[in-house]
XYZ file of N, CA and C in Angstrom:
720
model
N 0.965 -1.232 0.011
C -0.169 0.025 -0.003
C 0.893 1.268 0.080
N 0.305 2.249 -0.534
C 1.100 3.599 -0.675
C 0.993 4.460 0.550
N -0.249 4.791 1.181
C -0.478 5.544 2.351
C -0.699 4.777 3.458
N -0.690 5.490 4.775
C -0.941 4.886 6.027
C -2.225 5.027 6.519
N -3.278 5.076 5.742
C -4.614 5.274 5.993
C -5.055 6.520 6.617
N -4.475 7.696 6.412
C -4.773 8.893 6.979
C -6.111 9.290 6.216
N -6.935 10.038 6.898
C -8.166 10.788 6.259
C -8.233 12.142 6.563
N -9.057 12.966 5.918
C -8.944 14.260 5.932
C -10.312 14.753 6.510
N -10.229 15.710 7.472
C -11.517 16.319 7.988
C -11.983 17.574 7.287
N -11.063 18.119 6.359
C -11.521 19.151 5.572
C -12.635 19.030 4.637
N -13.898 19.679 4.820
C -14.977 19.191 3.955
C -14.640 19.355 2.443
N -14.100 20.444 2.122
C -13.956 20.689 0.572
C -12.852 19.917 -0.213
N -12.065 18.977 0.509
C -11.263 18.125 -0.189
C -11.701 16.726 -0.187
N -11.948 16.247 -1.286
C -12.644 14.713 -1.363
C -11.434 13.863 -1.449
N -11.991 12.342 -1.665
C -11.134 11.381 -1.530
C -9.903 11.266 -2.457
N -10.035 11.140 -3.733
C -8.945 10.724 -4.629
C -7.855 11.957 -4.537
N -6.679 11.363 -4.492
C -5.399 12.309 -4.633
C -4.938 12.233 -5.985
N -4.491 13.418 -6.491
C -4.281 13.424 -7.913
C -2.635 13.771 -8.038
N -2.178 13.528 -9.369
C -0.870 13.815 -9.833
C 0.065 13.719 -9.048
N 0.355 12.557 -8.219
C 1.450 12.508 -7.326
C 2.859 12.604 -8.072
N 3.779 13.373 -7.404
C 5.216 13.298 -7.942
C 6.014 12.882 -6.707
N 7.047 12.107 -7.050
C 8.017 11.565 -6.014
C 9.477 11.567 -6.496
N 10.334 12.022 -5.570
C 11.696 12.227 -5.660
C 12.483 11.607 -4.450
N 13.696 11.185 -4.621
C 14.523 10.720 -3.638
C 15.349 11.812 -3.117
N 14.896 12.431 -1.972
C 15.719 13.613 -1.512
C 17.186 13.406 -1.261
N 17.834 14.245 -1.998
C 19.296 14.089 -1.691
C 19.737 14.489 -0.292
N 18.988 15.527 0.378
C 19.400 15.879 1.615
C 19.099 14.907 2.766
N 18.190 14.046 2.596
C 17.644 13.050 3.630
C 17.883 11.703 3.260
N 17.874 11.461 1.901
C 17.828 10.040 1.330
C 16.282 9.288 1.392
N 15.448 10.062 1.829
C 14.093 9.568 2.018
C 13.200 9.979 0.651
N 12.244 9.128 0.308
C 11.399 9.443 -0.670
C 10.334 10.499 -0.418
N 10.125 11.586 -1.091
C 9.059 12.721 -0.898
C 8.146 12.808 -1.865
N 6.940 12.720 -1.657
C 5.849 12.770 -2.499
C 5.056 14.062 -2.419
N 4.909 14.793 -3.528
C 4.093 15.972 -3.543
C 2.668 15.590 -4.381
N 1.715 15.806 -3.727
C 0.429 15.447 -4.335
C -0.696 16.279 -4.115
N -1.672 16.375 -5.014
C -2.724 17.323 -4.972
C -4.008 16.662 -4.343
N -4.696 17.458 -3.577
C -6.066 17.275 -3.045
C -7.049 18.341 -3.699
N -8.066 17.882 -4.366
C -8.916 18.649 -5.157
C -10.207 18.930 -4.731
N -10.786 20.005 -4.442
C -12.143 20.195 -3.848
C -13.175 20.093 -4.858
N -14.322 20.050 -4.553
C -15.391 19.778 -5.394
C -15.504 20.948 -6.478
N -16.045 20.602 -7.583
C -15.955 21.476 -8.597
C -14.625 22.058 -8.944
N -13.555 21.201 -8.716
C -12.117 21.423 -8.980
C -11.519 22.619 -8.230
N -12.239 22.901 -7.154
C -11.715 24.125 -6.285
C -12.003 24.006 -4.883
N -10.911 24.147 -4.013
C -9.582 24.720 -4.358
C -8.731 23.590 -4.726
N -7.480 23.818 -5.225
C -6.436 22.758 -5.481
C -5.406 22.993 -4.351
N -5.015 21.945 -3.604
C -4.121 22.239 -2.430
C -3.018 21.087 -2.377
N -1.967 21.476 -1.846
C -0.979 20.560 -1.658
C -0.717 19.671 -0.369
N -0.398 18.620 -0.474
C -0.104 17.515 0.733
C 1.283 16.980 0.335
N 2.186 16.936 1.375
C 3.477 16.389 1.348
C 3.561 15.112 1.988
N 4.215 14.071 1.491
C 4.201 12.864 2.407
C 5.736 12.250 2.118
N 6.168 11.350 3.119
C 7.624 10.860 3.061
C 7.521 9.345 3.199
N 8.562 8.680 2.820
C 8.631 7.230 3.006
C 10.112 6.791 2.952
N 10.412 5.689 3.540
C 11.747 5.139 3.389
C 11.953 4.376 2.222
N 10.740 4.095 1.452
C 10.791 3.241 0.359
C 10.059 3.869 -0.849
N 10.335 3.631 -2.110
C 9.478 4.462 -3.168
C 8.191 3.730 -3.263
N 7.914 2.529 -2.890
C 6.544 1.968 -2.861
C 5.742 2.311 -1.605
N 6.280 3.053 -0.572
C 5.515 3.370 0.659
C 5.960 2.286 1.626
N 5.048 2.412 2.808
C 3.933 3.476 2.926
C 4.384 4.922 3.068
N 3.630 5.651 2.632
C 3.937 7.125 2.669
C 3.213 7.721 4.094
N 3.874 8.615 4.654
C 3.204 9.307 5.882
C 3.058 10.748 5.431
N 2.003 11.365 5.658
C 1.839 12.771 5.396
C 2.669 13.601 6.513
N 3.213 14.757 5.927
C 4.030 15.664 6.847
C 2.972 16.548 7.386
N 3.256 16.876 8.858
C 2.241 17.751 9.505
C 0.980 17.076 10.010
N -0.053 17.703 9.984
C -1.281 17.268 10.430
C -1.728 15.996 9.637
N -1.960 14.959 10.428
C -2.099 13.833 9.667
C -3.697 13.571 9.251
N -4.497 14.349 9.894
C -5.983 14.276 9.407
C -6.310 15.421 8.499
N -5.479 16.473 8.395
C -5.812 17.498 7.440
C -4.277 18.058 6.852
N -3.714 17.309 5.993
C -2.450 17.655 5.492
C -2.436 18.836 4.320
N -3.563 18.985 3.778
C -3.593 19.904 2.670
C -3.411 21.418 3.015
N -2.715 22.079 1.969
C -2.449 23.572 2.311
C -1.955 24.081 1.177
N -2.046 25.558 0.944
C -1.400 26.260 -0.145
C 0.080 26.270 -0.104
N 0.657 26.647 -1.144
C 2.235 26.755 -1.373
C 2.623 28.040 -0.883
N 3.585 28.146 -0.011
C 4.222 29.396 0.397
C 2.975 30.477 0.985
N 2.398 30.160 1.916
C 1.452 30.992 2.509
C 2.268 32.112 3.175
N 1.684 33.348 3.172
C 2.301 34.675 3.541
C 3.323 35.181 2.612
N 3.305 34.729 1.456
C 4.031 35.559 0.296
C 3.629 36.762 0.004
N 4.433 37.762 -0.450
C 3.782 39.146 -0.750
C 2.954 39.143 -1.972
N 2.960 38.196 -2.934
C 1.962 38.364 -4.093
C 0.665 37.901 -3.737
N 0.476 36.943 -2.931
C -0.743 36.295 -2.512
C -0.688 35.473 -1.048
N -0.958 36.576 -0.151
C -0.733 36.119 1.234
C -1.487 34.842 1.757
N -2.588 34.436 1.140
C -3.146 33.189 1.511
C -2.533 32.099 0.955
N -1.544 32.182 0.021
C -0.721 31.102 -0.492
C -1.249 30.807 -1.942
N -0.204 30.214 -2.629
C -0.571 29.852 -3.915
C -1.429 28.372 -3.925
N -2.515 28.379 -4.740
C -3.141 27.000 -5.084
C -2.087 26.079 -5.741
N -2.316 24.924 -5.650
C -1.303 23.900 -6.268
C -1.860 23.078 -7.344
N -1.959 23.674 -8.520
C -2.375 22.994 -9.802
C -1.493 22.159 -10.239
N -1.620 21.667 -11.521
C -0.781 20.554 -12.037
C 0.669 20.977 -11.794
N 1.545 19.943 -11.471
C 2.791 20.270 -11.017
C 3.735 19.114 -11.359
N 5.050 19.517 -11.020
C 6.231 18.454 -11.131
C 7.113 18.684 -10.343
N 7.942 17.795 -9.894
C 9.233 17.964 -9.034
C 10.463 17.542 -10.017
N 11.403 18.126 -9.751
C 12.645 18.052 -10.476
C 13.982 18.208 -9.802
N 14.997 17.169 -9.788
C 16.163 17.284 -9.252
C 17.249 17.625 -10.207
N 17.919 18.570 -10.132
C 19.152 18.833 -10.880
C 20.061 17.661 -10.627
N 20.430 16.858 -11.746
C 21.353 15.837 -11.686
C 22.697 16.159 -11.378
N 23.151 17.437 -11.391
C 24.518 17.668 -11.179
C 24.601 18.253 -9.664
N 23.678 18.754 -9.084
C 23.727 19.376 -7.750
C 22.909 18.644 -6.662
N 21.722 18.042 -7.168
C 20.840 17.302 -6.347
C 19.616 18.192 -5.642
N 20.007 19.542 -6.184
C 19.005 20.634 -5.592
C 17.550 20.127 -6.427
N 16.469 20.380 -5.563
C 15.199 19.883 -6.050
C 14.402 21.258 -6.273
N 13.327 21.075 -7.175
C 12.598 22.180 -7.529
C 11.143 21.810 -7.827
N 10.060 22.708 -7.506
C 8.724 22.396 -8.009
C 8.420 23.426 -9.021
N 7.606 22.913 -10.003
C 7.072 23.748 -11.066
C 5.498 23.520 -11.215
N 4.737 24.591 -11.014
C 3.318 24.394 -11.005
C 2.449 25.486 -11.485
N 1.274 25.359 -11.695
C 0.230 26.261 -12.017
C -0.524 26.790 -10.766
N -0.521 28.102 -10.660
C -1.115 28.625 -9.436
C -2.534 29.110 -9.783
N -3.142 28.588 -10.850
C -4.421 28.920 -11.290
C -4.775 30.358 -11.412
N -6.022 30.564 -12.114
C -6.534 32.059 -12.205
C -6.787 32.780 -11.013
N -6.282 33.976 -10.910
C -6.649 34.659 -9.693
C -6.428 36.139 -10.182
N -6.947 37.065 -9.378
C -6.769 38.609 -9.615
C -5.546 39.030 -9.493
N -4.629 38.473 -8.758
C -3.139 38.817 -8.553
C -2.281 38.356 -9.892
N -2.797 37.636 -10.837
C -2.050 36.999 -11.939
C -0.750 36.378 -11.497
N -0.829 35.470 -10.556
C 0.431 34.782 -10.269
C 0.985 33.897 -11.092
N 0.228 33.378 -12.078
C 0.604 32.573 -13.177
C 1.205 31.303 -12.827
N 2.194 30.927 -13.665
C 3.026 29.608 -13.605
C 4.286 29.852 -12.862
N 4.642 28.974 -11.707
C 5.765 29.275 -10.951
C 6.708 28.235 -10.799
N 7.950 28.763 -10.381
C 8.815 27.575 -10.027
C 9.668 28.028 -8.623
N 9.995 27.073 -7.845
C 10.714 27.399 -6.639
C 11.503 26.240 -6.217
N 12.527 26.509 -5.510
C 13.420 25.469 -5.019
C 13.007 24.956 -3.704
N 13.216 23.640 -3.450
C 12.871 22.922 -2.201
C 13.703 23.214 -1.208
N 13.235 22.846 0.089
C 14.212 22.804 1.355
C 14.984 21.670 1.310
N 15.962 21.645 2.059
C 16.891 20.529 2.103
C 16.209 19.222 2.243
N 15.173 19.146 3.134
C 14.430 17.793 3.340
C 13.370 17.639 2.280
N 13.145 18.731 1.261
C 12.231 18.385 0.119
C 10.822 18.440 0.639
N 10.446 19.041 1.786
C 9.096 18.924 2.140
C 8.449 20.483 2.031
N 9.089 21.364 1.738
C 8.581 22.705 1.673
C 9.435 23.628 0.624
N 9.174 24.710 0.414
C 9.783 25.665 -0.511
C 10.762 26.602 0.063
N 11.732 27.146 -0.500
C 12.631 28.090 -0.065
C 11.919 29.614 -0.489
N 11.653 30.290 0.415
C 10.882 31.671 0.212
C 11.623 32.471 -0.870
N 12.932 32.587 -0.609
C 13.666 33.474 -1.567
C 13.731 33.012 -2.968
N 13.352 31.837 -3.265
C 13.421 31.255 -4.690
C 12.258 31.521 -5.510
N 11.100 32.039 -4.922
C 9.825 32.291 -5.623
C 10.083 33.062 -6.869
N 9.798 32.171 -8.141
C 9.898 32.862 -9.486
C 8.685 32.521 -10.245
N 8.167 33.718 -10.861
C 7.048 33.632 -11.686
C 7.598 33.317 -13.090
N 7.355 32.198 -13.649
C 8.155 31.619 -14.958
C 7.220 32.381 -16.300
N 5.863 32.395 -15.965
C 4.827 32.842 -17.041
C 3.805 33.633 -16.291
N 3.329 34.566 -16.800
C 2.355 35.322 -16.212
C 1.026 34.750 -16.460
N 0.909 34.187 -17.692
C -0.362 33.360 -17.969
C -0.529 32.178 -17.001
N -1.655 32.062 -16.629
C -2.031 30.725 -15.781
C -2.318 29.596 -16.780
N -2.326 29.656 -18.027
C -2.671 28.555 -18.944
C -1.452 27.863 -19.373
N -0.859 27.496 -18.525
C 0.258 26.482 -18.552
C 0.205 25.276 -17.488
N 0.280 24.185 -17.770
C 0.284 23.153 -16.731
C 0.912 21.915 -17.213
N 0.612 20.837 -16.363
C 1.356 19.427 -16.658
C 2.783 19.664 -16.983
N 3.589 20.175 -16.374
C 5.031 20.468 -16.616
C 5.932 19.134 -16.589
N 6.939 18.969 -17.434
C 8.009 18.044 -17.342
C 9.364 18.844 -17.476
N 10.227 18.669 -16.706
C 11.477 19.315 -16.657
C 12.625 18.315 -16.734
N 13.690 18.643 -17.656
C 14.877 17.880 -17.579
C 16.039 18.638 -17.930
N 17.350 18.067 -17.722
C 18.491 18.914 -18.079
C 19.262 18.164 -19.105
N 19.635 18.841 -20.205
C 20.423 18.247 -21.138
C 21.327 19.282 -22.062
N 22.391 18.941 -22.549
C 23.127 19.867 -23.412
C 23.360 21.224 -22.578
N 23.624 21.066 -21.228
C 23.776 22.295 -20.349
C 22.783 23.340 -20.415
N 21.570 22.811 -20.668
C 20.433 23.668 -20.404
C 19.361 22.966 -19.810
N 18.274 23.692 -19.231
C 17.180 23.121 -18.567
C 15.901 23.116 -19.701
N 15.268 22.064 -19.804
C 14.176 21.951 -20.788
C 12.814 21.924 -19.997
N 11.807 22.814 -20.311
C 10.451 22.679 -19.811
C 9.367 22.392 -20.774
N 8.750 21.256 -20.811
C 7.693 20.757 -21.529
C 6.387 21.089 -20.678
N 5.445 21.710 -21.431
C 4.241 22.085 -20.664
C 3.023 22.128 -21.589
N 1.773 21.724 -21.049
C 0.683 21.846 -21.781
C 0.133 23.174 -21.769
N -0.647 23.462 -22.770
C -1.618 24.484 -22.611
C -2.878 24.171 -21.880
N -3.777 25.285 -21.548
C -4.856 24.910 -20.768
C -6.279 25.198 -21.499
N -7.082 24.208 -21.920
C -8.178 24.486 -22.609
C -9.543 23.671 -21.820
N -9.274 23.437 -20.386
C -10.385 22.769 -19.891
C -10.322 21.421 -20.146
N -11.502 20.771 -20.680
C -11.359 19.450 -21.055
C -11.033 19.239 -22.574
N -10.884 20.314 -23.315
C -10.653 20.341 -24.728
C -9.157 20.076 -25.037
N -8.833 19.449 -26.120
C -7.542 19.130 -26.545
C -6.754 20.547 -26.721
N -5.360 20.396 -26.305
C -4.585 21.608 -26.402
C -3.182 21.200 -26.991
N -2.374 22.075 -27.040
C -0.990 21.955 -27.621
C 0.160 21.672 -26.626
N 1.208 21.304 -27.063
C 2.418 21.073 -26.180
C 3.391 22.247 -26.374
N 3.857 22.841 -25.373
C 4.938 24.039 -25.528
C 6.235 23.581 -24.931
N 7.363 23.961 -25.629
C 8.661 23.617 -25.112
C 9.437 24.797 -24.878
N 10.078 24.929 -23.709
C 10.881 26.241 -23.363
C 12.179 25.748 -22.927
N 13.281 26.488 -22.878
C 14.654 26.256 -22.328
C 14.980 27.429 -21.599
N 15.934 27.292 -20.758
C 16.585 28.179 -19.838
C 18.082 27.782 -19.326
N 18.846 28.752 -19.119
C 20.156 28.214 -18.683
C 20.240 27.811 -17.191
N 19.238 28.235 -16.457
C 19.277 27.809 -15.180
C 17.940 27.300 -14.676
N 17.779 26.579 -13.459
C 16.469 25.941 -13.212
C 15.357 26.793 -13.077
N 15.711 28.075 -12.768
C 14.488 28.935 -12.532
C 14.797 30.141 -13.257
N 15.370 29.920 -14.553
C 15.854 31.013 -15.310
C 14.667 31.562 -16.319
N 15.120 32.316 -17.102
C 14.005 32.910 -18.118
C 13.454 31.896 -19.213
N 12.620 30.912 -18.716
C 12.083 30.002 -19.802
C 11.254 30.865 -20.860
N 10.584 32.044 -20.311
C 9.707 32.757 -21.121
C 10.445 33.505 -22.293
N 11.914 33.472 -22.184
C 12.612 34.219 -23.166
C 12.847 33.164 -24.418
N 12.534 31.939 -24.226
C 12.925 31.037 -25.297
C 11.724 30.948 -26.308
N 11.992 30.074 -27.387
C 11.006 29.863 -28.357
C 10.986 30.801 -29.563
N 10.052 30.498 -30.427
C 10.000 31.267 -31.664
C 9.395 32.622 -31.299
N 8.415 32.751 -30.184
C 7.776 33.943 -29.779
C 7.674 34.066 -28.499
N 8.704 33.748 -27.665
C 8.764 33.877 -26.172
C 7.580 33.123 -25.555
N 6.357 33.917 -25.195
C 5.396 33.251 -24.348
C 4.820 32.054 -24.741
N 4.867 31.802 -26.081
C 4.317 30.447 -26.639
C 5.482 29.431 -26.706
N 6.590 29.811 -26.685
C 7.694 28.701 -26.786
C 7.692 28.296 -28.260
N 8.183 27.021 -28.157
C 7.997 26.207 -29.481
C 6.896 25.372 -29.312
N 6.000 25.426 -30.489
C 4.736 24.504 -30.358
C 5.307 23.050 -30.987
N 5.539 22.122 -30.270
C 6.019 20.908 -30.861
C 5.183 19.655 -30.141
N 5.592 18.419 -30.961
C 4.892 17.396 -30.454
C 3.564 17.217 -30.911
N 2.745 16.661 -29.834
C 1.414 16.309 -29.983
C 0.542 17.551 -30.345
N -0.219 17.538 -31.171
C -1.152 18.656 -31.663
C -2.525 18.161 -31.613
N -3.585 18.856 -31.274
C -4.893 18.596 -30.868
C -5.640 18.078 -32.105
N -6.190 16.809 -32.017
C -7.080 16.355 -33.084
C -8.461 16.954 -32.839
N -9.342 16.823 -33.809
C -10.645 17.293 -33.643
C -11.427 16.444 -32.591
N -12.273 17.068 -31.758
C -12.899 16.440 -30.715
C -13.962 15.407 -31.310
N -13.868 14.055 -30.979
C -14.957 13.108 -31.754
C -16.236 13.557 -31.311
N -17.267 13.174 -32.108
C -18.572 13.518 -31.905
C -19.077 12.611 -30.664
N -19.922 13.007 -29.856
C -20.425 12.319 -28.688
C -20.891 10.962 -29.233
N -20.445 9.895 -28.441
C -20.846 8.628 -28.717
C -19.960 7.781 -29.608
N -18.951 8.637 -30.235
C -17.993 7.993 -31.097
C -16.914 7.546 -30.456
N -15.941 6.702 -31.105
C -14.814 6.257 -30.492
C -13.896 7.575 -29.917
N -13.407 7.407 -28.637
C -12.733 8.526 -27.932
C -13.673 9.655 -27.267
N -14.741 9.379 -27.535
C -15.807 10.445 -26.719
C -16.937 9.599 -26.471
N -16.966 8.543 -25.998
C -18.108 7.735 -25.635
C -18.538 7.768 -24.214
N -17.632 8.181 -23.151
C -18.010 8.193 -21.952
C -17.918 9.739 -21.532
N -19.176 10.218 -21.108
C -19.367 11.461 -20.886
C -18.437 12.031 -19.753
N -18.239 11.274 -18.768
C -17.490 11.616 -17.530
C -16.064 11.467 -17.711
N -15.620 10.895 -18.934
C -14.262 10.708 -18.968
C -13.644 11.175 -20.308
N -13.683 12.672 -20.459
C -13.138 13.325 -21.671
C -11.714 13.030 -21.695
N -11.040 12.800 -20.597
C -9.493 12.662 -20.556
C -8.965 11.736 -21.564
N -9.880 10.763 -22.121
C -9.403 10.039 -23.154
C -8.965 10.662 -24.433
N -9.421 11.993 -24.638
C -8.724 12.718 -25.727
C -8.386 14.064 -25.243
N -8.406 14.402 -24.000
C -8.196 15.836 -23.641
C -6.600 15.878 -23.252
N -5.908 14.807 -22.707
C -4.719 14.953 -22.143
C -3.544 14.389 -22.987
N -3.705 14.229 -24.313
C -2.594 13.783 -25.157
C -1.405 14.651 -25.221
N -1.421 15.896 -24.804
C -0.500 17.032 -24.808
C 0.309 17.054 -23.451
N -0.242 16.209 -22.289
C 0.337 16.372 -21.033
C 1.348 15.180 -20.709
N 2.460 15.503 -20.064
C 3.537 14.761 -19.846
C 3.780 14.813 -18.279
N 4.664 13.934 -17.747
C 4.876 13.728 -16.359
C 6.374 13.920 -16.141
N 7.196 13.108 -16.812
C 8.701 13.171 -16.651
C 9.192 13.008 -18.178
N 10.405 13.484 -18.189
C 11.285 13.149 -19.388
C 12.472 12.504 -18.774
N 12.729 11.331 -19.161
C 13.805 10.602 -18.611
C 14.906 10.224 -19.623
N 16.311 10.191 -19.127
C 17.249 9.705 -19.968
C 17.117 8.293 -20.569
N 17.383 7.962 -21.780
C 17.459 6.646 -22.260
C 18.546 5.863 -21.876
N 18.594 4.902 -20.991
C 19.847 4.189 -20.433
C 20.709 3.459 -21.522
N 19.965 3.212 -22.519
C 20.593 2.512 -23.714
C 21.285 3.466 -24.896
N 21.033 4.691 -24.684
C 21.547 5.691 -25.540
C 23.145 5.789 -25.399
N 23.812 5.745 -26.514
C 25.239 6.088 -26.467
C 25.347 7.150 -27.644
N 26.537 8.088 -27.567
C 26.655 9.150 -28.487
C 26.826 8.465 -29.910
N 26.250 8.991 -30.874
C 26.110 8.574 -32.177
C 25.093 7.351 -32.423
N 24.419 6.974 -31.327
C 23.427 6.014 -31.532
C 22.197 6.496 -32.188
N 21.433 5.687 -32.981
C 20.285 5.824 -33.631
C 19.165 6.107 -32.670
N 19.383 5.557 -31.401
C 18.344 5.639 -30.319
C 18.099 7.208 -29.948
N 16.898 7.489 -29.412
C 16.656 8.712 -28.877
C 17.398 8.732 -27.538
N 17.881 10.002 -27.188
C 18.537 10.160 -26.119
C 17.568 10.338 -24.754
N 16.280 10.530 -25.031
C 15.463 10.720 -23.975
C 14.201 9.792 -24.366
């Protein structure tokens, strides 16, 4: 099993946990999971952090075991209540072991957009001084980050609700660098990879289950981009 049977008493966060991301924290050697709890009607979207000695668990929530959900970086000057925790990923710099979180803060009047922050040494919280807005637009989500060719690469999906959308690619010289400066026209980056097909008519293959549009909506979304262990320089194999 993955979790230790904790429950929540917060009424607006319901059962299923979404989009878990796990890294082995360099600072502690423990496995750390950041996972989202989502309220009814998709609001609010909050963070819970859990740790384990093994990648398969059991994981134990950090902090209040019956109500582990919270915003990211409460008390920050941009949004004192803290950022909501939309689609996110964790990334560890393979050279330094330093860990980062990249996530969508969702639509709000403060226009906090899509952000990145470095994690603390135990990987269970963020370092306040690292708070970086990578995109003003809130319409970037489902990020995947990796390091290659001395640059950091960020793959990210657009946001179209349940409708199909495009994949965007950005690069930067540092983990929290100017990703928004890359691409053919900066804010859109390079439009690459999977492109949205037409939405099938209701009842047709790919759109038969009214409550499961993800069958066609999420083709542009990724989780991790990993190095191919079989790749060698000059090989016909893809490096990632």
